[in-house]
CSV table of C-alpha atoms in Angstrom, one decimal:
chain,number,residue,atom,x,y,z
A,1,UNK,CA,11.6,9.2,11.2
A,2,UNK,CA,10.1,11.5,8.6
A,3,UNK,CA,6.5,10.5,7.7
A,4,UNK,CA,4.5,12.2,5.0
A,5,UNK,CA,5.0,14.0,1.7
A,6,UNK,CA,3.4,16.9,0.0
A,7,UNK,CA,0.9,15.6,-2.6
A,8,UNK,CA,2.4,15.1,-6.0
A,9,UNK,CA,6.0,15.1,-4.9
A,10,UNK,CA,8.5,12.2,-4.8
A,11,UNK,CA,11.2,11.8,-2.2
A,12,UNK,CA,12.5,8.5,-1.0
A,13,UNK,CA,13.8,7.6,2.4
A,14,UNK,CA,15.8,4.6,3.5
A,15,UNK,CA,13.7,1.9,5.1
A,16,UNK,CA,12.7,2.7,8.7
A,17,UNK,CA,11.5,0.0,11.2
A,18,UNK,CA,9.3,2.7,12.7
A,19,UNK,CA,7.1,2.5,9.5
A,20,UNK,CA,5.8,-0.8,10.8
A,21,UNK,CA,4.7,0.9,14.1
A,22,UNK,CA,3.0,3.7,12.2
A,23,UNK,CA,1.2,1.1,10.0
A,24,UNK,CA,0.1,-1.0,13.0
A,25,UNK,CA,-1.2,2.1,14.8
A,26,UNK,CA,-3.6,2.9,11.9
A,27,UNK,CA,-4.6,-0.7,11.4
A,28,UNK,CA,-5.6,-0.8,15.1
A,29,UNK,CA,-7.6,2.4,14.6
A,30,UNK,CA,-9.3,1.0,11.5
A,31,UNK,CA,-10.3,-2.3,13.2
A,32,UNK,CA,-11.6,-0.4,16.3
A,33,UNK,CA,-13.8,1.8,14.1
A,34,UNK,CA,-14.9,-0.8,11.5
A,35,UNK,CA,-15.2,-3.7,13.9
A,36,UNK,CA,-16.8,-6.7,12.1
A,37,UNK,CA,-17.1,-4.8,8.8
A,38,UNK,CA,-13.4,-5.2,8.0
A,39,UNK,CA,-12.1,-8.7,7.4
A,40,UNK,CA,-8.4,-7.8,7.6
A,41,UNK,CA,-5.9,-4.9,7.2
A,42,UNK,CA,-2.3,-5.2,6.4
A,43,UNK,CA,0.8,-3.0,5.9
A,44,UNK,CA,1.7,-3.1,2.2
A,45,UNK,CA,3.7,-1.1,-0.3
A,46,UNK,CA,7.4,-0.2,-0.2
A,47,UNK,CA,7.4,0.9,3.5
A,48,UNK,CA,6.5,-2.8,4.2
A,49,UNK,CA,9.5,-4.1,2.2
A,50,UNK,CA,12.6,-4.3,4.4
A,51,UNK,CA,15.4,-3.5,2.0
A,52,UNK,CA,13.9,-0.8,-0.2
A,53,UNK,CA,13.8,2.9,-0.1
A,54,UNK,CA,10.3,4.3,-0.1
A,55,UNK,CA,8.2,7.4,-0.1
A,56,UNK,CA,7.5,8.0,3.6
A,57,UNK,CA,3.8,7.3,3.2
A,58,UNK,CA,2.4,4.2,4.8
A,59,UNK,CA,0.2,2.1,2.6
A,60,UNK,CA,-2.5,-0.1,4.2
A,61,UNK,CA,-4.8,-2.5,2.4
A,62,UNK,CA,-8.1,-3.0,4.1
A,63,UNK,CA,-10.1,-6.0,3.0
A,64,UNK,CA,-13.9,-5.8,3.2
A,65,UNK,CA,-16.8,-7.9,2.1
A,66,UNK,CA,-18.8,-4.9,0.9
A,67,UNK,CA,-17.9,-1.4,0.1
A,68,UNK,CA,-21.4,-0.2,1.1
A,69,UNK,CA,-20.8,-1.4,4.6
A,70,UNK,CA,-17.7,0.7,4.9
A,71,UNK,CA,-19.1,3.9,3.4
A,72,UNK,CA,-21.5,4.2,6.3
A,73,UNK,CA,-18.4,4.8,8.5
A,74,UNK,CA,-17.1,7.8,6.5
A,75,UNK,CA,-18.1,10.4,9.0
A,76,UNK,CA,-16.6,8.6,12.0
A,77,UNK,CA,-13.5,7.8,10.0
A,78,UNK,CA,-13.2,11.5,9.0
A,79,UNK,CA,-13.5,12.5,12.7
A,80,UNK,CA,-10.6,10.2,13.3
A,81,UNK,CA,-8.4,11.7,10.6
A,82,UNK,CA,-9.1,9.1,7.9
A,83,UNK,CA,-10.6,10.9,5.0
A,84,UNK,CA,-12.4,9.3,2.0
A,85,UNK,CA,-10.8,10.6,-1.2
A,86,UNK,CA,-12.2,8.6,-4.2
A,87,UNK,CA,-12.5,5.4,-6.0
A,88,UNK,CA,-8.9,5.5,-7.4
A,89,UNK,CA,-9.1,2.2,-9.4
A,90,UNK,CA,-11.9,-0.2,-10.2
A,91,UNK,CA,-12.7,-2.3,-7.1
A,92,UNK,CA,-10.7,0.0,-4.9
A,93,UNK,CA,-11.5,3.1,-2.7
A,94,UNK,CA,-8.8,5.3,-1.3
A,95,UNK,CA,-8.7,7.0,2.2
A,96,UNK,CA,-5.9,9.3,3.2
A,97,UNK,CA,-4.4,10.6,6.4
A,98,UNK,CA,-2.1,13.4,7.1
A,99,UNK,CA,-1.9,17.2,7.5
A,100,UNK,CA,-4.4,17.8,4.7
A,101,UNK,CA,-4.6,21.5,5.3
A,102,UNK,CA,-0.9,21.7,4.2
A,103,UNK,CA,-1.5,19.0,1.5
A,104,UNK,CA,0.8,16.5,3.4
A,105,UNK,CA,-0.2,12.8,3.1
A,106,UNK,CA,1.1,10.3,5.6
A,107,UNK,CA,-1.1,7.2,5.0
A,108,UNK,CA,-3.0,5.7,2.1
A,109,UNK,CA,-5.6,3.2,2.9
A,110,UNK,CA,-6.7,1.1,0.0
A,111,UNK,CA,-10.1,-0.5,0.6
A,112,UNK,CA,-10.6,-3.5,-1.5
A,113,UNK,CA,-12.7,-6.7,-1.5
A,114,UNK,CA,-11.0,-9.2,0.7
A,115,UNK,CA,-9.6,-12.1,-1.2
A,116,UNK,CA,-10.1,-10.4,-4.5
A,117,UNK,CA,-7.4,-9.8,-7.1
A,118,UNK,CA,-6.5,-6.4,-5.7
A,119,UNK,CA,-6.1,-7.9,-2.2
A,120,UNK,CA,-4.1,-10.8,-3.5
A,121,UNK,CA,-1.8,-8.6,-5.7
A,122,UNK,CA,-1.0,-6.3,-2.7
A,123,UNK,CA,-0.1,-9.1,-0.4
A,124,UNK,CA,1.7,-11.2,-2.9
A,125,UNK,CA,3.9,-8.4,-4.1
A,126,UNK,CA,4.9,-7.4,-0.5
A,127,UNK,CA,5.6,-11.0,0.4
A,128,UNK,CA,7.5,-11.8,-2.8
A,129,UNK,CA,9.8,-8.8,-2.5
A,130,UNK,CA,10.5,-9.5,1.2
A,131,UNK,CA,11.4,-13.1,0.2
A,132,UNK,CA,13.5,-12.1,-2.8
A,133,UNK,CA,16.0,-9.4,-1.7
A,134,UNK,CA,17.6,-9.1,-5.2
A,135,UNK,CA,14.3,-8.2,-6.7
A,136,UNK,CA,13.5,-5.8,-3.9
A,137,UNK,CA,16.9,-4.0,-4.4
A,138,UNK,CA,16.2,-3.9,-8.2
A,139,UNK,CA,12.8,-2.3,-7.5
A,140,UNK,CA,14.4,0.2,-5.0
A,141,UNK,CA,17.0,1.2,-7.6
A,142,UNK,CA,14.4,1.8,-10.3
A,143,UNK,CA,12.5,3.9,-7.8
A,144,UNK,CA,15.6,5.9,-6.9
A,145,UNK,CA,16.3,6.6,-10.5
A,146,UNK,CA,12.7,7.7,-11.1
A,147,UNK,CA,12.6,9.8,-8.0
A,148,UNK,CA,15.7,11.7,-9.1
A,149,UNK,CA,14.3,12.2,-12.6
A,150,UNK,CA,10.7,13.2,-11.5
A,151,UNK,CA,10.8,14.7,-8.0
A,152,UNK,CA,7.8,16.9,-8.7
A,153,UNK,CA,5.8,14.6,-11.0
A,154,UNK,CA,4.3,11.7,-9.1
A,155,UNK,CA,2.4,10.5,-12.2
A,156,UNK,CA,5.6,10.1,-14.2
A,157,UNK,CA,7.3,8.4,-11.3
A,158,UNK,CA,4.4,6.0,-10.9
A,159,UNK,CA,4.2,5.3,-14.7
A,160,UNK,CA,7.9,4.6,-14.8
A,161,UNK,CA,7.5,1.8,-12.3
A,162,UNK,CA,4.5,0.1,-14.0
A,163,UNK,CA,6.2,-2.4,-16.2
A,164,UNK,CA,8.4,-3.6,-13.4
A,165,UNK,CA,5.4,-3.9,-11.1
A,166,UNK,CA,3.5,-5.9,-13.7
A,167,UNK,CA,6.5,-8.3,-14.0
A,168,UNK,CA,6.8,-8.6,-10.2
A,169,UNK,CA,3.0,-9.3,-9.8
A,170,UNK,CA,3.4,-12.1,-12.3
A,171,UNK,CA,6.4,-13.6,-10.6
A,172,UNK,CA,4.7,-13.1,-7.2
A,173,UNK,CA,1.6,-15.0,-8.3
A,174,UNK,CA,3.7,-17.9,-9.7
A,175,UNK,CA,5.8,-17.9,-6.5
A,176,UNK,CA,2.7,-18.0,-4.3
A,177,UNK,CA,1.2,-20.9,-6.3
A,178,UNK,CA,4.5,-22.9,-6.0
A,179,UNK,CA,4.6,-22.1,-2.2
A,180,UNK,CA,1.1,-23.3,-1.7
A,181,UNK,CA,1.7,-26.5,-3.7
A,182,UNK,CA,4.7,-27.3,-1.5
A,183,UNK,CA,2.6,-26.7,1.7
A,184,UNK,CA,-0.1,-29.0,0.4
A,185,UNK,CA,2.5,-31.8,-0.3
A,186,UNK,CA,4.0,-31.7,3.1
């Protein structure tokens, strides 16, 4: 299993079950370090969707109650190969892992407020695409097209997916509401 890509490049790999193992390894490390200051951490992104091709970079969402409580761990996280990069979106902080001397990224850890919109969007999209194979394949095909068109332009690749992701997030939220309504009626 290949894991990692040079920053800024796009290359897709067929789904690998080993990605789940790589995700669980980093989740265990996060929970060991952060202890009670992390509410939950889950494998997300395309490497968590069974029938899609993906960039071989593991995405993890880490849900916390307070960003300030996590920042106090930055030194120990760094000593364990988990490096704070930046606030990459409002209400979200990015940590990275990999061979950073050679600009190779293997993991992205998205720290968000647990139960907030960002947390919910990540989980809903993953679950929706795993439950709707036809949409997952459609997403995978869009990504393959974009990866071929923009192998050295991660920004263009990401921007090319944005409309489809917006559509999926809407469908995923509706699907989740309907699923919860069914559970309540049972």
